[in-house]
XYZ file of C-alpha atoms in Angstrom:
520
model
C -17.074 59.041 25.030
C -19.846 57.329 26.848
C -20.715 55.515 23.724
C -17.168 54.234 23.518
C -17.228 52.940 27.085
C -20.615 51.237 26.414
C -19.104 49.516 23.425
C -15.986 48.311 25.488
C -18.322 46.890 28.161
C -20.351 45.054 25.434
C -17.108 43.518 23.932
C -16.012 42.350 27.381
C -19.345 40.852 27.982
C -19.073 38.954 24.693
C -15.671 37.676 25.463
C -16.829 36.404 28.802
C -19.498 34.243 27.295
C -18.950 30.582 26.735
C -17.421 29.544 23.421
C -20.565 27.935 22.105
C -22.740 31.112 22.784
C -20.099 33.307 21.100
C -20.207 31.048 18.048
C -23.984 31.470 17.901
C -23.618 35.272 17.861
C -20.974 35.276 15.125
C -21.022 34.503 11.441
C -19.748 30.968 10.610
C -16.245 30.539 8.990
C -17.211 29.417 5.541
C -13.800 28.087 4.862
C -13.781 25.901 7.926
C -17.229 24.681 7.267
C -17.596 20.910 6.755
C -20.149 21.690 3.986
C -17.399 23.139 1.787
C -16.523 19.474 0.888
C -19.882 18.926 -0.683
C -19.205 21.842 -3.180
C -15.883 20.156 -4.193
C -17.632 16.746 -4.403
C -20.359 18.188 -6.592
C -17.790 19.796 -8.874
C -15.897 16.474 -9.029
C -19.125 14.521 -10.131
C -19.959 17.265 -12.708
C -16.583 17.345 -14.461
C -15.985 13.485 -14.256
C -19.385 12.763 -15.871
C -19.320 15.763 -18.387
C -18.984 13.308 -21.344
C -21.985 11.361 -20.338
C -24.005 14.567 -19.672
C -22.933 15.805 -23.100
C -24.003 12.597 -24.981
C -27.366 12.106 -23.366
C -29.087 14.879 -25.325
C -27.691 13.604 -28.503
C -28.771 10.064 -27.801
C -32.199 11.286 -26.791
C -32.461 13.094 -30.160
C -31.471 9.965 -32.161
C -33.986 7.661 -30.415
C -36.696 10.430 -30.792
C -35.958 10.542 -34.557
C -36.005 6.694 -35.001
C -39.277 6.543 -32.923
C -41.069 8.397 -35.722
C -40.553 5.620 -38.183
C -42.921 2.602 -38.300
C -41.469 -0.923 -38.457
C -42.288 -1.302 -42.159
C -40.536 2.036 -42.811
C -37.414 0.807 -41.016
C -37.452 -2.480 -42.866
C -37.680 -0.712 -46.284
C -34.659 1.400 -45.290
C -32.521 -1.669 -44.365
C -33.791 -3.651 -47.341
C -32.505 -1.178 -49.992
C -29.156 -0.702 -48.063
C -28.396 -4.447 -47.579
C -24.597 -4.069 -48.567
C -24.206 -1.215 -46.093
C -25.792 -3.363 -43.386
C -23.585 -6.331 -44.097
C -20.396 -4.313 -44.170
C -21.358 -2.480 -41.020
C -22.268 -5.676 -39.239
C -18.961 -7.306 -40.375
C -16.955 -4.329 -39.193
C -18.734 -4.263 -35.720
C -18.042 -8.098 -35.330
C -14.413 -7.808 -36.382
C -13.784 -4.771 -34.135
C -15.441 -6.504 -31.107
C -13.456 -9.673 -31.709
C -10.168 -7.821 -32.142
C -10.860 -5.987 -28.924
C -11.678 -9.064 -26.723
C -8.611 -10.947 -28.129
C -6.090 -8.120 -27.520
C -7.258 -6.767 -24.115
C -5.299 -7.606 -21.120
C -6.271 -10.582 -19.065
C -7.906 -9.565 -15.756
C -5.671 -10.546 -12.761
C -7.592 -11.395 -9.392
C -6.279 -11.760 -5.941
C -8.056 -14.804 -4.650
C -6.802 -14.451 -1.155
C -3.710 -13.754 0.974
C -2.320 -14.801 4.337
C 0.120 -13.097 6.750
C 2.201 -15.212 9.172
C 1.846 -14.655 12.890
C 4.609 -16.148 15.030
C 4.039 -17.859 18.346
C 4.232 -16.157 21.824
C 7.776 -17.453 22.132
C 8.942 -14.956 19.579
C 7.585 -11.885 21.255
C 10.258 -9.310 21.711
C 9.333 -6.190 23.673
C 11.388 -3.132 23.502
C 12.737 -3.758 27.001
C 13.743 -7.280 26.024
C 15.433 -6.025 22.884
C 17.511 -3.677 24.949
C 18.488 -6.254 27.598
C 19.612 -8.588 24.788
C 21.681 -5.837 23.207
C 23.275 -4.995 26.475
C 23.960 -8.629 27.483
C 25.822 -9.413 24.040
C 28.604 -7.058 25.343
C 29.127 -5.983 21.704
C 27.589 -2.540 21.711
C 29.169 0.570 23.326
C 27.279 2.708 25.876
C 26.786 5.268 23.211
C 25.361 2.562 20.694
C 22.939 1.383 23.396
C 21.825 4.858 24.069
C 21.321 5.487 20.419
C 19.263 2.335 20.006
C 17.188 3.286 23.101
C 16.294 6.712 21.589
C 15.347 5.157 18.232
C 13.038 2.701 19.958
C 11.394 5.321 22.031
C 10.520 7.276 18.871
C 9.825 4.344 16.668
C 6.045 3.903 17.126
C 6.640 0.247 18.279
C 4.455 -1.585 20.773
C 5.699 -4.469 23.081
C 4.452 -7.345 20.909
C 6.735 -7.476 17.827
C 8.467 -10.732 16.872
C 12.086 -11.824 16.529
C 13.680 -15.150 15.676
C 14.704 -17.337 18.673
C 18.372 -17.426 17.316
C 18.584 -13.792 18.302
C 16.779 -13.982 21.635
C 19.657 -15.803 23.384
C 23.131 -14.882 24.593
C 25.288 -15.063 22.611
C 23.077 -14.917 19.490
C 23.409 -17.549 16.759
C 23.700 -16.364 13.087
C 24.364 -19.733 11.520
C 23.066 -20.789 8.110
C 20.884 -23.543 9.691
C 19.184 -20.827 11.984
C 18.580 -18.666 9.022
C 16.915 -21.487 6.953
C 14.890 -22.236 10.118
C 13.547 -18.804 10.344
C 12.706 -18.468 6.626
C 11.094 -21.859 6.427
C 8.912 -21.153 9.538
C 7.595 -17.908 8.192
C 7.164 -18.946 4.554
C 5.587 -22.371 5.097
C 3.287 -20.837 7.849
C 1.885 -18.295 5.443
C 1.588 -20.717 2.498
C -0.030 -23.455 4.613
C -2.643 -20.938 5.814
C -3.155 -19.758 2.215
C -3.802 -23.171 0.733
C -6.142 -23.858 3.731
C -8.192 -20.772 3.016
C -8.440 -21.114 -0.725
C -8.606 -24.845 -1.122
C -6.080 -24.640 -4.001
C -3.688 -27.566 -4.123
C 0.128 -27.110 -4.469
C 0.107 -28.861 -7.913
C -2.358 -26.206 -9.251
C 0.241 -23.442 -8.895
C 1.785 -22.516 -12.332
C 3.857 -19.550 -11.268
C 5.983 -18.984 -8.162
C 7.616 -15.567 -7.258
C 9.619 -15.264 -3.893
C 11.197 -12.151 -2.784
C 13.783 -11.897 0.023
C 16.273 -8.988 -0.101
C 19.070 -10.148 1.988
C 18.921 -13.925 2.422
C 19.663 -15.512 -0.808
C 21.062 -19.019 -0.297
C 21.717 -21.816 -2.823
C 19.383 -23.645 -3.517
C 16.990 -20.541 -3.579
C 14.079 -19.926 -1.364
C 11.761 -20.567 -4.292
C 13.579 -23.858 -4.978
C 12.877 -24.742 -1.275
C 9.186 -24.120 -1.680
C 8.988 -26.202 -4.847
C 10.776 -29.070 -2.817
C 8.683 -28.748 0.253
C 5.314 -28.687 -1.429
C 6.326 -30.924 -4.378
C 5.162 -28.316 -7.016
C 4.901 -29.454 -10.629
C 7.995 -29.729 -12.819
C 7.085 -27.185 -15.402
C 6.359 -24.412 -12.781
C 7.705 -20.949 -13.678
C 9.855 -20.152 -10.584
C 11.537 -16.791 -9.762
C 13.567 -15.638 -6.784
C 14.057 -11.897 -6.355
C 16.847 -10.662 -4.151
C 18.489 -7.416 -3.187
C 15.331 -5.310 -4.122
C 14.457 -4.022 -0.542
C 11.148 -3.427 1.138
C 9.353 -2.617 -2.207
C 10.052 -6.041 -3.556
C 6.583 -7.357 -2.668
C 4.997 -5.125 -5.220
C 7.676 -5.960 -7.741
C 6.790 -9.662 -7.257
C 3.141 -8.726 -7.854
C 3.981 -6.923 -10.988
C 6.088 -9.812 -12.366
C 3.300 -12.231 -11.640
C 0.865 -10.013 -13.359
C 3.056 -9.886 -16.507
C 3.415 -13.709 -16.493
C -0.305 -14.209 -16.078
C -0.808 -12.215 -19.249
C 0.931 -14.893 -21.340
C -0.002 -17.990 -19.489
C -3.681 -18.383 -19.494
C -5.908 -20.275 -16.752
C -3.029 -20.042 -14.305
C -2.430 -19.508 -10.568
C 0.509 -17.429 -9.442
C 1.869 -17.664 -5.819
C 3.693 -14.734 -4.460
C 5.799 -15.073 -1.299
C 7.278 -11.908 0.492
C 9.540 -12.143 3.345
C 12.882 -11.114 4.851
C 15.360 -12.855 7.045
C 16.441 -11.250 10.403
C 18.798 -13.890 11.684
C 21.512 -13.696 9.070
C 21.375 -9.898 8.768
C 21.397 -8.709 12.357
C 24.236 -6.115 12.763
C 26.617 -6.435 15.681
C 28.617 -3.350 15.397
C 28.581 0.280 16.503
C 28.033 2.228 13.289
C 24.913 4.247 13.963
C 23.716 4.294 10.304
C 23.554 0.474 10.373
C 22.126 0.194 14.032
C 18.839 1.679 12.797
C 17.833 -1.439 10.892
C 18.279 -3.519 14.068
C 15.831 -1.291 15.767
C 13.096 -1.288 13.119
C 13.124 -4.692 11.352
C 11.073 -7.596 12.733
C 9.967 -11.137 11.588
C 7.174 -11.770 9.186
C 5.944 -13.055 5.815
C 2.965 -12.963 3.525
C 1.695 -15.284 0.745
C -0.551 -14.016 -2.048
C -2.509 -16.083 -4.593
C -3.166 -14.527 -7.790
C -5.218 -16.003 -10.776
C -6.381 -15.093 -14.307
C -9.025 -17.834 -14.322
C -12.441 -16.569 -15.364
C -14.191 -18.824 -12.807
C -12.227 -17.224 -9.903
C -14.051 -13.921 -10.489
C -16.769 -14.581 -8.014
C -14.719 -15.880 -5.171
C -11.669 -13.503 -5.432
C -11.215 -10.615 -3.042
C -9.661 -8.057 -5.304
C -8.900 -7.238 -8.955
C -5.407 -5.804 -9.843
C -6.101 -2.669 -11.720
C -2.630 -1.388 -12.333
C 0.899 -1.261 -11.110
C 3.436 1.607 -11.389
C 7.174 1.203 -10.729
C 9.711 4.058 -10.194
C 13.508 3.437 -10.189
C 15.977 6.259 -9.188
C 19.054 4.105 -9.222
C 20.643 6.243 -11.988
C 21.316 8.811 -9.315
C 24.305 8.138 -7.095
C 22.686 9.447 -3.888
C 19.674 7.369 -4.458
C 21.597 4.220 -5.162
C 23.679 4.591 -1.945
C 21.010 5.713 0.428
C 20.216 2.146 1.576
C 23.486 0.133 1.215
C 24.801 -3.287 2.607
C 28.292 -2.756 3.481
C 31.123 -3.621 5.891
C 32.053 -1.575 9.004
C 34.448 1.308 8.218
C 36.990 -0.367 10.646
C 38.706 -3.707 10.158
C 36.083 -5.772 11.967
C 34.438 -6.661 8.572
C 31.004 -6.749 10.212
C 28.263 -6.425 7.651
C 25.062 -4.350 7.970
C 22.768 -2.133 6.067
C 23.399 1.510 6.338
C 20.754 4.176 5.976
C 21.752 7.581 4.657
C 20.618 10.870 6.194
C 19.210 11.815 2.816
C 16.795 8.864 2.858
C 13.706 10.887 3.565
C 14.447 13.491 0.763
C 15.119 10.673 -1.723
C 12.127 8.789 -0.756
C 9.998 12.026 -1.267
C 11.464 12.570 -4.726
C 10.873 8.870 -5.745
C 7.205 9.289 -4.386
C 6.762 12.461 -6.458
C 7.871 10.745 -9.537
C 5.612 7.659 -8.852
C 2.441 9.672 -8.250
C 3.109 11.807 -11.301
C 2.839 8.698 -13.461
C 0.024 7.187 -11.390
C -2.069 10.340 -10.923
C -3.404 10.558 -14.516
C -4.454 6.946 -14.403
C -6.492 7.078 -11.220
C -7.464 10.750 -10.366
C -10.780 11.946 -11.478
C -10.875 14.487 -14.225
C -11.769 17.258 -11.815
C -8.497 16.881 -9.886
C -6.555 16.654 -13.017
C -8.053 20.035 -14.346
C -7.437 21.761 -11.030
C -3.773 20.698 -11.051
C -3.282 21.655 -14.684
C -5.000 25.129 -14.200
C -2.773 25.791 -11.077
C 0.233 24.739 -13.023
C -0.494 27.019 -16.007
C -1.191 29.963 -13.724
C 2.096 29.386 -11.818
C 4.425 28.582 -14.689
C 3.026 30.764 -17.605
C 1.260 33.592 -15.937
C 3.759 33.784 -13.161
C 1.069 33.984 -10.422
C 2.133 33.605 -6.883
C -0.004 30.767 -5.718
C 0.522 27.465 -3.977
C 0.913 24.525 -6.180
C -2.285 22.395 -6.159
C -1.860 18.991 -4.385
C -4.299 16.382 -5.858
C -6.751 14.847 -3.464
C -5.946 11.183 -3.697
C -8.777 10.512 -1.340
C -11.118 10.946 -4.308
C -9.268 8.176 -6.158
C -8.971 5.687 -3.174
C -10.837 4.609 -0.110
C -7.943 2.836 1.562
C -4.166 3.497 1.742
C -1.536 0.859 2.611
C 1.675 2.756 3.063
C 4.869 0.678 3.792
C 5.379 0.705 7.601
C 9.085 1.441 7.262
C 9.296 3.717 10.214
C 7.285 6.511 11.852
C 9.086 9.317 10.094
C 8.031 7.908 6.649
C 4.369 7.680 7.781
C 4.322 11.152 9.254
C 5.727 12.683 6.011
C 3.306 10.890 3.753
C 0.363 11.734 5.886
C 1.341 15.507 5.741
C 2.260 15.519 2.029
C -0.827 13.505 0.803
C -3.122 15.251 3.293
C -4.410 11.927 4.693
C -6.570 11.660 7.865
C -5.673 9.501 10.927
C -8.381 6.993 9.707
C -6.495 6.510 6.406
C -3.107 6.086 8.216
C -4.588 3.816 10.917
C -3.593 0.571 9.086
C 0.013 1.559 8.613
C 0.524 3.022 12.136
C -1.080 -0.058 13.812
C 0.929 -2.487 11.769
C 4.189 -0.683 12.724
C 3.013 -0.715 16.416
C 1.950 -4.357 16.465
C 4.529 -6.066 14.076
C 7.122 -3.566 13.434
C 8.753 -3.254 9.940
C 8.313 -6.679 8.394
C 9.846 -5.397 5.147
C 8.039 -6.208 1.863
C 5.256 -8.095 3.658
C 4.066 -5.113 5.656
C 1.640 -4.018 3.081
C -0.339 -7.237 3.474
C -0.477 -6.828 7.255
C -1.959 -3.531 6.630
C -4.610 -4.731 4.219
C -5.411 -7.499 6.698
C -6.025 -4.869 9.313
C -8.613 -3.105 7.239
C -10.334 -6.396 6.525
C -10.426 -7.259 10.187
C -11.995 -3.897 10.821
C -14.715 -4.579 8.333
C -13.713 -1.509 6.254
C -13.505 -3.048 2.827
C -16.718 -2.804 0.841
C -17.514 -3.851 -2.719
C -16.004 -1.530 -5.297
C -13.520 0.083 -2.780
C -10.128 1.106 -4.229
C -6.888 0.340 -2.320
C -3.462 2.033 -2.998
C -0.390 0.092 -1.832
C 2.767 2.116 -1.740
C 6.218 0.456 -1.156
C 9.678 1.949 -0.787
C 12.951 0.015 -1.285
C 16.734 0.180 -1.846
C 17.900 1.173 -5.208
C 16.072 3.560 -4.759
C 12.608 2.408 -5.627
C 9.026 3.521 -5.162
C 6.309 1.180 -6.369
C 2.538 1.381 -6.244
C -0.319 -1.188 -6.805
C -3.923 -0.369 -7.209
C -6.681 -2.925 -6.335
C -10.405 -2.818 -6.523
C -12.611 -4.907 -4.031
C -14.711 -7.498 -5.758
C -16.892 -7.849 -2.732
C -17.483 -6.695 0.745
C -15.130 -8.526 3.171
C -16.965 -9.996 6.123
C -14.561 -9.937 9.134
C -16.475 -12.718 10.998
C -15.404 -15.103 8.151
C -11.787 -13.986 7.982
C -8.739 -15.631 9.375
C -5.867 -13.327 9.717
C -3.221 -12.140 12.284
C -5.454 -9.387 13.626
C -8.787 -11.305 14.201
C -8.241 -12.343 17.789
C -7.059 -8.896 19.075
C -8.714 -6.471 16.679
C -11.039 -5.037 19.173
C -7.993 -3.778 21.074
C -7.026 -1.391 18.050
C -6.415 1.413 17.427
C -4.288 2.439 20.237
C -2.767 5.848 21.069
C 0.930 5.923 20.010
C 2.812 8.820 21.681
C 5.437 10.665 19.883
C 7.930 9.548 22.386
C 7.400 6.405 24.645
C 9.929 6.240 27.359
C 11.851 3.016 27.655
C 13.470 1.646 30.950
C 15.485 -1.553 30.868
């Protein structure tokens, strides 16, 4: 009994010690130890380089055997086997020629530019709500709904909107819509030409994407007219393809560059807010008002060999996933009229959007995974799958670690919920999610151009090093999930960069609360 009391006193004494002292007196938790990652990293290196480790002894044996011959002995061996030598040499030359002639042309990203509107276009959350209330179109319930969306949106107070919507009553004319599109497109393209030194007449391929604003003549035709591009330019205008259209444009430009040597391709991604602002009270269509803001990006791609040294990135691969065959996927992001007789047009978002986006992402990464993941991750996934499906073992499915395949992630800043789900499902860190969250906070959802604002953030922070791999993920109506993988050709020096973040990058990252109260 006395021993038991003594033991209880010792336990109480231990519990009263500071946390640091208690940890010193106890065994470390191996599963929480940071050194565990080195075990996994070592396994990854071992399996990924297994082929080289196996071939090295064979090569050493071959060279050791050859080293036993003298020069005269080697010459005699070749002299009496002249036919074999000629045939072997011819086969090697033929095979090498066939390989170099048939391999895909490398596609480089020379540079890109994101448009940053002037201070007159800044639209704080408070100003947004004031303008919505002053329009006298929305009901009290609709205003309260928009307020709740903005409080949870992850937005800051410095997003941008067109002037046509910053007045009462707002103007949604065709002239104002053209004015907005021209301002953002020409602003991004002018900056891109200034940074690269490429002349407009050098552009051989032009791809423009704008989902909802598709006038006649097209936006691509307007760019050709404004910059006096050459008459034989290959011009494409993609419409109705949603926020993932930027990567679709890159994929199209990549395919065109495979068959048109020594060419430059200009890709322009934008969306028009003026023409597509919704002035109704259907909640499913009010969400887009709260999330979408003004922006554009211009990207210069090249297959010219001489652009290898000055380019920032090389396009490694693109993967496109389309779930449009499924009715729910097709209708989850839909432009339609109000259910009543007002005939007001807006874009409705289904309640199933997050589930559908998750399924599309799953399909996309199932295709992308084997192309980019190290062999170690593929083996772990395969072994877990066999154990679960064949041997019926009750184990959790193995989620591949995409952080072993990529150093940087640019996830479409469509909304806070999308970013939260991808961070959890891909097991990413706050550092990996920072470019996407800060882009959403600073610029809002700029549709297909948001991925380039995110990459510009990483460049401004000085994070891009030579050889780094970047994964861009875009989601769009249809429903589509698209991926693009880039490899950095050189380290990006932020002091030599000009992008929308440079004059304020030291202010980021900022803490974004889950709910940010809004008073207007």
